[in-house]
Amino acid sequence: MELKLNKIMPSENESKKVEKMIIIGAGPAGLSAALYAARAELAPLVLTGMSLGGQASLTHTIENYPGFPEGVGGAELGELFQKQAERFGARFEFDTVTEVDFSVSPYIVKTYSSEYKAETVIISTGANPNHLEIPGEVDLTGKGVSYCGTCDGWFFKDKDIVVIGGGDSALEEGVFLTRFAKTVTIIHRRDELRAGKILQTRAFSNPKIRFIWDSIIEKINGTTAVESVRVRNVKTGEESTFPTDGVFVFIGHTPNTDLFKGQLAMDESGYLIVDDKMQTKIPGIYAAGEAMDPNFKQVVTSTGWGASAAIQATKYLEEKNS
Ligand SMILES: Cc1cc2nc3c(=O)[nH]c(=O)nc-3n(C[C@H](O)[C@H](O)[C@H](O)COP(=O)(O)OP(=O)(O)OC[C@H]3O[C@@H](n4cnc5c(N)ncnc54)[C@H](O)[C@@H]3O)c2cc1C
């Protein structure tokens, strides 16, 4: 998408200025934090990274974000969030954070082109769904390839789809997708599932769900829409073409939090750990959205976390500076 940013070229003096708040990331969480902080007159500086709008901008239409009865384009929603935050004084810089130092206050945030100091930082660097990295996957994303059943299931009413994965999220989403799809075929590389027993029972007893065991997909076929997948049995080496209208990939998410290793607490998957006020173990450093949320992964939940973090950071600054 085209980036429309209030480009900031800090002078020598400005680059030494201490920002009240820096927001790292411009997905739904970061943009909503920017709106709340801007309305609290903190003039937050948002360092966007590579994707203004975040993961939401990858999808054609978002139909489950309240306030848009006809749905809204994923990229358009990001632009609307940005405009709303800018209206109240949020500033945006198209730059990626490469290093942070939270051991000194004000906190130091380094990007490819600059170095900033800030009294508070909201981390909203999101997460990425793990990809299969096979031919056809990138080209057909949004045209039948999806990483979110809650988001895209509705588009597959009475269609035949495949789900890739064998863990909790693959089965949970697979069962959910049977509300819409005619059939859901779960393709799993092993001959047993990693998912919990209750989910397994639910999946095995669902008449719409079938399994292809010991198999991986090597290619997704189609031009304007998914038409089939090439399946290879990892035990026999046998290859076949399996017709399908959609491919849902649930092979885990990776939070974008490597940057904070050694400085902030995170769980074994890399999700940042925050308290009930969105604060990390360091006062004034908050996390919001998929960088700290292993469970919900929605635009509406991420914007909620972002707003909460900004409200708390505002209170923190008020108390600190009073
Ligand atoms: C294909 C697809 C379709 C989806 N459809 C829907 C849907 O229909 N409805 C729904 O509710 N949800 C949907 N989702 C999920 C939704 O998009 C996410 O839950 C939401 O975007 C998470 O918001 P976030 O702000 O936490 O993180 P992200 O959206 O992941 O944004 C992360 C931000 O951090 C930035 N960043 C990362 N690293 C750095 C760095 N080092 N320096 C600076 N910036 C950095 C990125 O550039 C980006 O701006 C979909 C997801 C995908 C992948």
PDB file of N, CA and C and ligand atoms in Angstrom, residues 23-31 47-65 95-98 124-129 131 141-142 145-148 150-152 155 253 256 259-260 288-291 293 296-303 305, ligand 1:
ATOM      1  N   ILE A  23       5.910   4.739  20.276  1.00  0.00           N
ATOM      2  CA  ILE A  23       5.130   3.522  20.025  1.00  0.00           C
ATOM      3  C   ILE A  23       5.856   2.753  18.929  1.00  0.00           C
ATOM      4  N   ILE A  24       6.210   1.520  19.228  1.00  0.00           N
ATOM      5  CA  ILE A  24       6.927   0.721  18.223  1.00  0.00           C
ATOM      6  C   ILE A  24       5.913  -0.193  17.539  1.00  0.00           C
ATOM      7  N   GLY A  25       5.646   0.092  16.268  1.00  0.00           N
ATOM      8  CA  GLY A  25       4.698  -0.718  15.502  1.00  0.00           C
ATOM      9  C   GLY A  25       3.444   0.063  15.167  1.00  0.00           C
ATOM     10  N   ALA A  26       2.960  -0.136  13.939  1.00  0.00           N
ATOM     11  CA  ALA A  26       1.784   0.607  13.464  1.00  0.00           C
ATOM     12  C   ALA A  26       0.709  -0.330  12.947  1.00  0.00           C
ATOM     13  N   GLY A  27       0.489  -1.414  13.678  1.00  0.00           N
ATOM     14  CA  GLY A  27      -0.677  -2.267  13.408  1.00  0.00           C
ATOM     15  C   GLY A  27      -1.847  -1.724  14.221  1.00  0.00           C
ATOM     16  N   PRO A  28      -2.935  -2.469  14.306  1.00  0.00           N
ATOM     17  CA  PRO A  28      -4.095  -1.998  15.072  1.00  0.00           C
ATOM     18  C   PRO A  28      -3.751  -1.599  16.509  1.00  0.00           C
ATOM     19  N   ALA A  29      -2.869  -2.350  17.176  1.00  0.00           N
ATOM     20  CA  ALA A  29      -2.531  -2.026  18.570  1.00  0.00           C
ATOM     21  C   ALA A  29      -1.784  -0.702  18.651  1.00  0.00           C
ATOM     22  N   GLY A  30      -0.751  -0.537  17.827  1.00  0.00           N
ATOM     23  CA  GLY A  30       0.058   0.677  17.863  1.00  0.00           C
ATOM     24  C   GLY A  30      -0.742   1.904  17.436  1.00  0.00           C
ATOM     25  N   LEU A  31      -1.583   1.740  16.413  1.00  0.00           N
ATOM     26  CA  LEU A  31      -2.341   2.889  15.910  1.00  0.00           C
ATOM     27  C   LEU A  31      -3.411   3.326  16.901  1.00  0.00           C
ATOM     28  N   LEU A  47       6.895   4.602  15.435  1.00  0.00           N
ATOM     29  CA  LEU A  47       7.885   4.041  14.514  1.00  0.00           C
ATOM     30  C   LEU A  47       7.223   2.832  13.865  1.00  0.00           C
ATOM     31  N   THR A  48       6.945   2.950  12.569  1.00  0.00           N
ATOM     32  CA  THR A  48       5.971   2.030  11.946  1.00  0.00           C
ATOM     33  C   THR A  48       6.517   0.649  11.584  1.00  0.00           C
ATOM     34  N   GLY A  49       7.855   0.538  11.423  1.00  0.00           N
ATOM     35  CA  GLY A  49       8.352  -0.696  10.831  1.00  0.00           C
ATOM     36  C   GLY A  49       7.944  -0.740   9.368  1.00  0.00           C
ATOM     37  N   MET A  50       7.927  -1.948   8.808  1.00  0.00           N
ATOM     38  CA  MET A  50       7.721  -2.086   7.367  1.00  0.00           C
ATOM     39  C   MET A  50       6.260  -2.046   6.945  1.00  0.00           C
ATOM     40  N   SER A  51       5.354  -2.132   7.909  1.00  0.00           N
ATOM     41  CA  SER A  51       3.970  -2.310   7.496  1.00  0.00           C
ATOM     42  C   SER A  51       3.024  -1.391   8.254  1.00  0.00           C
ATOM     43  N   LEU A  52       2.596  -0.337   7.571  1.00  0.00           N
ATOM     44  CA  LEU A  52       1.600   0.544   8.173  1.00  0.00           C
ATOM     45  C   LEU A  52       0.242  -0.172   8.106  1.00  0.00           C
ATOM     46  N   GLY A  53      -0.356  -0.363   9.251  1.00  0.00           N
ATOM     47  CA  GLY A  53      -1.620  -1.120   9.299  1.00  0.00           C
ATOM     48  C   GLY A  53      -1.407  -2.547   9.795  1.00  0.00           C
ATOM     49  N   GLY A  54      -0.166  -3.007   9.761  1.00  0.00           N
ATOM     50  CA  GLY A  54       0.150  -4.339  10.290  1.00  0.00           C
ATOM     51  C   GLY A  54      -0.487  -5.460   9.494  1.00  0.00           C
ATOM     52  N   GLN A  55      -0.678  -6.595  10.163  1.00  0.00           N
ATOM     53  CA  GLN A  55      -1.224  -7.772   9.474  1.00  0.00           C
ATOM     54  C   GLN A  55      -2.589  -7.503   8.867  1.00  0.00           C
ATOM     55  N   ALA A  56      -3.364  -6.628   9.513  1.00  0.00           N
ATOM     56  CA  ALA A  56      -4.715  -6.370   9.023  1.00  0.00           C
ATOM     57  C   ALA A  56      -4.678  -5.857   7.586  1.00  0.00           C
ATOM     58  N   SER A  57      -3.577  -5.154   7.227  1.00  0.00           N
ATOM     59  CA  SER A  57      -3.513  -4.597   5.877  1.00  0.00           C
ATOM     60  C   SER A  57      -3.261  -5.676   4.825  1.00  0.00           C
ATOM     61  N   LEU A  58      -2.982  -6.897   5.263  1.00  0.00           N
ATOM     62  CA  LEU A  58      -2.747  -7.984   4.310  1.00  0.00           C
ATOM     63  C   LEU A  58      -4.046  -8.572   3.775  1.00  0.00           C
ATOM     64  N   THR A  59      -5.129  -8.301   4.477  1.00  0.00           N
ATOM     65  CA  THR A  59      -6.377  -8.962   4.102  1.00  0.00           C
ATOM     66  C   THR A  59      -7.270  -8.006   3.308  1.00  0.00           C
ATOM     67  N   HIS A  60      -7.998  -8.565   2.361  1.00  0.00           N
ATOM     68  CA  HIS A  60      -8.815  -7.754   1.468  1.00  0.00           C
ATOM     69  C   HIS A  60      -9.904  -7.017   2.237  1.00  0.00           C
ATOM     70  N   THR A  61     -10.688  -7.769   2.999  1.00  0.00           N
ATOM     71  CA  THR A  61     -11.825  -7.162   3.694  1.00  0.00           C
ATOM     72  C   THR A  61     -11.875  -7.653   5.133  1.00  0.00           C
ATOM     73  N   ILE A  62     -12.145  -6.723   6.040  1.00  0.00           N
ATOM     74  CA  ILE A  62     -12.356  -7.105   7.444  1.00  0.00           C
ATOM     75  C   ILE A  62     -13.830  -6.906   7.747  1.00  0.00           C
ATOM     76  N   GLU A  63     -14.470  -7.974   8.131  1.00  0.00           N
ATOM     77  CA  GLU A  63     -15.923  -7.903   8.310  1.00  0.00           C
ATOM     78  C   GLU A  63     -16.331  -7.989   9.772  1.00  0.00           C
ATOM     79  N   ASN A  64     -15.334  -8.144  10.662  1.00  0.00           N
ATOM     80  CA  ASN A  64     -15.711  -8.321  12.069  1.00  0.00           C
ATOM     81  C   ASN A  64     -15.152  -7.220  12.953  1.00  0.00           C
ATOM     82  N   TYR A  65     -14.820  -6.067  12.350  1.00  0.00           N
ATOM     83  CA  TYR A  65     -14.433  -4.923  13.171  1.00  0.00           C
ATOM     84  C   TYR A  65     -15.658  -4.028  13.290  1.00  0.00           C
ATOM     85  N   ASP A  95      10.226   3.819   9.879  1.00  0.00           N
ATOM     86  CA  ASP A  95      11.560   3.339  10.222  1.00  0.00           C
ATOM     87  C   ASP A  95      11.401   2.102  11.120  1.00  0.00           C
ATOM     88  N   THR A  96      12.410   1.282  11.119  1.00  0.00           N
ATOM     89  CA  THR A  96      12.346   0.031  11.881  1.00  0.00           C
ATOM     90  C   THR A  96      13.275   0.112  13.083  1.00  0.00           C
ATOM     91  N   VAL A  97      12.782  -0.316  14.222  1.00  0.00           N
ATOM     92  CA  VAL A  97      13.610  -0.304  15.428  1.00  0.00           C
ATOM     93  C   VAL A  97      14.581  -1.476  15.376  1.00  0.00           C
ATOM     94  N   THR A  98      15.853  -1.170  15.616  1.00  0.00           N
ATOM     95  CA  THR A  98      16.881  -2.208  15.529  1.00  0.00           C
ATOM     96  C   THR A  98      17.432  -2.593  16.902  1.00  0.00           C
ATOM     97  N   SER A 124       4.308  -2.590  20.252  1.00  0.00           N
ATOM     98  CA  SER A 124       3.178  -3.219  19.541  1.00  0.00           C
ATOM     99  C   SER A 124       3.686  -3.757  18.211  1.00  0.00           C
ATOM    100  N   THR A 125       4.700  -4.591  18.319  1.00  0.00           N
ATOM    101  CA  THR A 125       5.366  -5.113  17.122  1.00  0.00           C
ATOM    102  C   THR A 125       4.664  -6.332  16.526  1.00  0.00           C
ATOM    103  N   GLY A 126       3.568  -6.777  17.163  1.00  0.00           N
ATOM    104  CA  GLY A 126       2.744  -7.822  16.561  1.00  0.00           C
ATOM    105  C   GLY A 126       3.407  -9.182  16.474  1.00  0.00           C
ATOM    106  N   ALA A 127       2.829  -9.996  15.635  1.00  0.00           N
ATOM    107  CA  ALA A 127       3.347 -11.352  15.428  1.00  0.00           C
ATOM    108  C   ALA A 127       3.081 -11.711  13.977  1.00  0.00           C
ATOM    109  N   ASN A 128       3.707 -12.752  13.530  1.00  0.00           N
ATOM    110  CA  ASN A 128       3.436 -13.215  12.163  1.00  0.00           C
ATOM    111  C   ASN A 128       3.005 -14.665  12.198  1.00  0.00           C
ATOM    112  N   PRO A 129       1.932 -15.005  11.466  1.00  0.00           N
ATOM    113  CA  PRO A 129       1.597 -16.424  11.371  1.00  0.00           C
ATOM    114  C   PRO A 129       2.715 -17.137  10.618  1.00  0.00           C
ATOM    115  N   HIS A 131       4.516 -19.405   8.054  1.00  0.00           N
ATOM    116  CA  HIS A 131       4.126 -19.738   6.676  1.00  0.00           C
ATOM    117  C   HIS A 131       4.676 -21.101   6.266  1.00  0.00           C
ATOM    118  N   THR A 141      -2.432 -15.734  -1.201  1.00  0.00           N
ATOM    119  CA  THR A 141      -2.892 -15.231   0.101  1.00  0.00           C
ATOM    120  C   THR A 141      -3.985 -14.193  -0.145  1.00  0.00           C
ATOM    121  N   GLY A 142      -5.116 -14.376   0.529  1.00  0.00           N
ATOM    122  CA  GLY A 142      -6.265 -13.496   0.294  1.00  0.00           C
ATOM    123  C   GLY A 142      -7.116 -13.957  -0.886  1.00  0.00           C
ATOM    124  N   VAL A 145      -5.946 -18.621   0.303  1.00  0.00           N
ATOM    125  CA  VAL A 145      -5.003 -18.992   1.362  1.00  0.00           C
ATOM    126  C   VAL A 145      -5.234 -18.040   2.532  1.00  0.00           C
ATOM    127  N   SER A 146      -5.417 -18.593   3.720  1.00  0.00           N
ATOM    128  CA  SER A 146      -5.706 -17.768   4.893  1.00  0.00           C
ATOM    129  C   SER A 146      -4.988 -18.311   6.116  1.00  0.00           C
ATOM    130  N   TYR A 147      -4.800 -17.399   7.070  1.00  0.00           N
ATOM    131  CA  TYR A 147      -4.156 -17.784   8.335  1.00  0.00           C
ATOM    132  C   TYR A 147      -5.094 -17.508   9.509  1.00  0.00           C
ATOM    133  N   CYS A 148      -6.365 -17.260   9.216  1.00  0.00           N
ATOM    134  CA  CYS A 148      -7.299 -16.871  10.274  1.00  0.00           C
ATOM    135  C   CYS A 148      -8.718 -17.346   9.953  1.00  0.00           C
ATOM    136  N   THR A 150     -11.406 -17.330  12.003  1.00  0.00           N
ATOM    137  CA  THR A 150     -12.404 -16.375  12.493  1.00  0.00           C
ATOM    138  C   THR A 150     -12.604 -15.259  11.473  1.00  0.00           C
ATOM    139  N   CYS A 151     -11.489 -14.859  10.831  1.00  0.00           N
ATOM    140  CA  CYS A 151     -11.563 -13.728   9.896  1.00  0.00           C
ATOM    141  C   CYS A 151     -12.182 -14.134   8.559  1.00  0.00           C
ATOM    142  N   ASP A 152     -11.780 -15.278   8.036  1.00  0.00           N
ATOM    143  CA  ASP A 152     -12.084 -15.584   6.633  1.00  0.00           C
ATOM    144  C   ASP A 152     -13.049 -16.746   6.422  1.00  0.00           C
ATOM    145  N   PHE A 155     -16.187 -16.593   4.162  1.00  0.00           N
ATOM    146  CA  PHE A 155     -16.053 -16.561   2.696  1.00  0.00           C
ATOM    147  C   PHE A 155     -16.086 -17.966   2.082  1.00  0.00           C
ATOM    148  N   HIS A 253       2.350 -19.166  15.387  1.00  0.00           N
ATOM    149  CA  HIS A 253       2.623 -17.743  15.201  1.00  0.00           C
ATOM    150  C   HIS A 253       3.973 -17.445  15.832  1.00  0.00           C
ATOM    151  N   ASN A 256       6.966 -10.840  17.115  1.00  0.00           N
ATOM    152  CA  ASN A 256       8.152 -10.066  16.710  1.00  0.00           C
ATOM    153  C   ASN A 256       8.783  -9.420  17.941  1.00  0.00           C
ATOM    154  N   LEU A 259      13.923  -8.522  19.463  1.00  0.00           N
ATOM    155  CA  LEU A 259      14.555  -7.258  19.829  1.00  0.00           C
ATOM    156  C   LEU A 259      14.645  -7.029  21.344  1.00  0.00           C
ATOM    157  N   PHE A 260      13.732  -7.628  22.073  1.00  0.00           N
ATOM    158  CA  PHE A 260      13.613  -7.324  23.505  1.00  0.00           C
ATOM    159  C   PHE A 260      14.172  -8.445  24.389  1.00  0.00           C
ATOM    160  N   ALA A 288       1.406  -4.260  23.880  1.00  0.00           N
ATOM    161  CA  ALA A 288       0.004  -4.372  23.474  1.00  0.00           C
ATOM    162  C   ALA A 288      -0.107  -5.165  22.183  1.00  0.00           C
ATOM    163  N   GLY A 289      -1.252  -5.813  22.008  1.00  0.00           N
ATOM    164  CA  GLY A 289      -1.524  -6.528  20.751  1.00  0.00           C
ATOM    165  C   GLY A 289      -0.832  -7.885  20.696  1.00  0.00           C
ATOM    166  N   GLU A 290      -0.609  -8.352  19.493  1.00  0.00           N
ATOM    167  CA  GLU A 290      -0.119  -9.725  19.317  1.00  0.00           C
ATOM    168  C   GLU A 290       1.301  -9.936  19.819  1.00  0.00           C
ATOM    169  N   ALA A 291       2.023  -8.880  20.157  1.00  0.00           N
ATOM    170  CA  ALA A 291       3.352  -9.060  20.755  1.00  0.00           C
ATOM    171  C   ALA A 291       3.231  -9.662  22.150  1.00  0.00           C
ATOM    172  N   ASP A 293      -0.083 -11.167  23.100  1.00  0.00           N
ATOM    173  CA  ASP A 293      -1.364 -11.877  23.160  1.00  0.00           C
ATOM    174  C   ASP A 293      -1.313 -13.190  22.374  1.00  0.00           C
ATOM    175  N   PHE A 296      -5.997 -14.294  21.339  1.00  0.00           N
ATOM    176  CA  PHE A 296      -7.180 -13.795  20.609  1.00  0.00           C
ATOM    177  C   PHE A 296      -6.879 -13.383  19.172  1.00  0.00           C
ATOM    178  N   LYS A 297      -5.804 -12.644  18.985  1.00  0.00           N
ATOM    179  CA  LYS A 297      -5.297 -12.361  17.632  1.00  0.00           C
ATOM    180  C   LYS A 297      -6.346 -11.797  16.689  1.00  0.00           C
ATOM    181  N   GLN A 298      -6.982 -10.728  17.111  1.00  0.00           N
ATOM    182  CA  GLN A 298      -7.984 -10.067  16.283  1.00  0.00           C
ATOM    183  C   GLN A 298      -7.709  -8.571  16.252  1.00  0.00           C
ATOM    184  N   VAL A 299      -8.242  -7.896  15.245  1.00  0.00           N
ATOM    185  CA  VAL A 299      -8.078  -6.443  15.194  1.00  0.00           C
ATOM    186  C   VAL A 299      -8.744  -5.808  16.413  1.00  0.00           C
ATOM    187  N   VAL A 300      -9.950  -6.256  16.709  1.00  0.00           N
ATOM    188  CA  VAL A 300     -10.689  -5.611  17.796  1.00  0.00           C
ATOM    189  C   VAL A 300     -10.006  -5.811  19.153  1.00  0.00           C
ATOM    190  N   THR A 301      -9.438  -6.981  19.376  1.00  0.00           N
ATOM    191  CA  THR A 301      -8.755  -7.199  20.664  1.00  0.00           C
ATOM    192  C   THR A 301      -7.431  -6.415  20.692  1.00  0.00           C
ATOM    193  N   SER A 302      -6.744  -6.378  19.560  1.00  0.00           N
ATOM    194  CA  SER A 302      -5.457  -5.668  19.523  1.00  0.00           C
ATOM    195  C   SER A 302      -5.650  -4.165  19.737  1.00  0.00           C
ATOM    196  N   THR A 303      -6.694  -3.595  19.126  1.00  0.00           N
ATOM    197  CA  THR A 303      -6.937  -2.161  19.356  1.00  0.00           C
ATOM    198  C   THR A 303      -7.260  -1.927  20.829  1.00  0.00           C
ATOM    199  N   TRP A 305      -6.140  -3.678  23.429  1.00  0.00           N
ATOM    200  CA  TRP A 305      -4.883  -3.700  24.212  1.00  0.00           C
ATOM    201  C   TRP A 305      -4.117  -2.397  24.016  1.00  0.00           C
TER     202      TRP A 305
HETATM  203  C1  LIG B   1      -4.138 -12.571   6.362  1.00  0.00           C
HETATM  204  C2  LIG B   1      -4.714 -12.095   7.668  1.00  0.00           C
HETATM  205  C3  LIG B   1      -6.061 -11.772   7.735  1.00  0.00           C
HETATM  206  C4  LIG B   1      -6.609 -11.316   8.937  1.00  0.00           C
HETATM  207  N1  LIG B   1      -7.935 -10.990   8.958  1.00  0.00           N
HETATM  208  C5  LIG B   1      -8.475 -10.513  10.096  1.00  0.00           C
HETATM  209  C6  LIG B   1      -9.863 -10.158  10.151  1.00  0.00           C
HETATM  210  O1  LIG B   1     -10.600 -10.258   9.161  1.00  0.00           O
HETATM  211  N2  LIG B   1     -10.348  -9.712  11.350  1.00  0.00           N
HETATM  212  C7  LIG B   1      -9.571  -9.599  12.480  1.00  0.00           C
HETATM  213  O2  LIG B   1     -10.071  -9.160  13.517  1.00  0.00           O
HETATM  214  N3  LIG B   1      -8.264  -9.953  12.449  1.00  0.00           N
HETATM  215  C8  LIG B   1      -7.695 -10.404  11.302  1.00  0.00           C
HETATM  216  N4  LIG B   1      -6.383 -10.780  11.281  1.00  0.00           N
HETATM  217  C9  LIG B   1      -5.597 -10.655  12.514  1.00  0.00           C
HETATM  218  C10 LIG B   1      -5.216  -9.176  12.758  1.00  0.00           C
HETATM  219  O3  LIG B   1      -4.713  -8.611  11.576  1.00  0.00           O
HETATM  220  C11 LIG B   1      -4.181  -9.091  13.875  1.00  0.00           C
HETATM  221  O4  LIG B   1      -4.737  -9.648  15.045  1.00  0.00           O
HETATM  222  C12 LIG B   1      -3.771  -7.651  14.184  1.00  0.00           C
HETATM  223  O5  LIG B   1      -3.272  -7.007  13.028  1.00  0.00           O
HETATM  224  C13 LIG B   1      -2.694  -7.622  15.266  1.00  0.00           C
HETATM  225  O6  LIG B   1      -2.400  -6.280  15.521  1.00  0.00           O
HETATM  226  P1  LIG B   1      -1.027  -5.814  16.188  1.00  0.00           P
HETATM  227  O7  LIG B   1      -1.056  -4.328  16.128  1.00  0.00           O
HETATM  228  O8  LIG B   1      -0.871  -6.450  17.503  1.00  0.00           O
HETATM  229  O9  LIG B   1       0.152  -6.397  15.295  1.00  0.00           O
HETATM  230  P2  LIG B   1       0.450  -6.377  13.722  1.00  0.00           P
HETATM  231  O10 LIG B   1      -0.791  -6.155  12.928  1.00  0.00           O
HETATM  232  O11 LIG B   1       1.231  -7.617  13.497  1.00  0.00           O
HETATM  233  O12 LIG B   1       1.368  -5.092  13.525  1.00  0.00           O
HETATM  234  C14 LIG B   1       2.703  -5.078  13.944  1.00  0.00           C
HETATM  235  C15 LIG B   1       3.333  -3.746  13.605  1.00  0.00           C
HETATM  236  O13 LIG B   1       4.637  -3.713  14.165  1.00  0.00           O
HETATM  237  C16 LIG B   1       5.546  -3.252  13.212  1.00  0.00           C
HETATM  238  N5  LIG B   1       6.885  -3.737  13.569  1.00  0.00           N
HETATM  239  C17 LIG B   1       7.325  -5.019  13.710  1.00  0.00           C
HETATM  240  N6  LIG B   1       8.616  -5.041  14.063  1.00  0.00           N
HETATM  241  C18 LIG B   1       8.999  -3.728  14.159  1.00  0.00           C
HETATM  242  C19 LIG B   1      10.229  -3.072  14.475  1.00  0.00           C
HETATM  243  N7  LIG B   1      11.351  -3.756  14.759  1.00  0.00           N
HETATM  244  N8  LIG B   1      10.269  -1.714  14.450  1.00  0.00           N
HETATM  245  C20 LIG B   1       9.153  -0.987  14.182  1.00  0.00           C
HETATM  246  N9  LIG B   1       7.974  -1.565  13.877  1.00  0.00           N
HETATM  247  C21 LIG B   1       7.908  -2.907  13.865  1.00  0.00           C
HETATM  248  C22 LIG B   1       4.995  -3.741  11.881  1.00  0.00           C
HETATM  249  O14 LIG B   1       5.525  -2.977  10.782  1.00  0.00           O
HETATM  250  C23 LIG B   1       3.518  -3.478  12.103  1.00  0.00           C
HETATM  251  O15 LIG B   1       3.234  -2.134  11.816  1.00  0.00           O
HETATM  252  C24 LIG B   1      -5.801 -11.221  10.103  1.00  0.00           C
HETATM  253  C25 LIG B   1      -4.446 -11.571  10.048  1.00  0.00           C
HETATM  254  C26 LIG B   1      -3.895 -11.988   8.849  1.00  0.00           C
HETATM  255  C27 LIG B   1      -2.434 -12.350   8.788  1.00  0.00           C
END
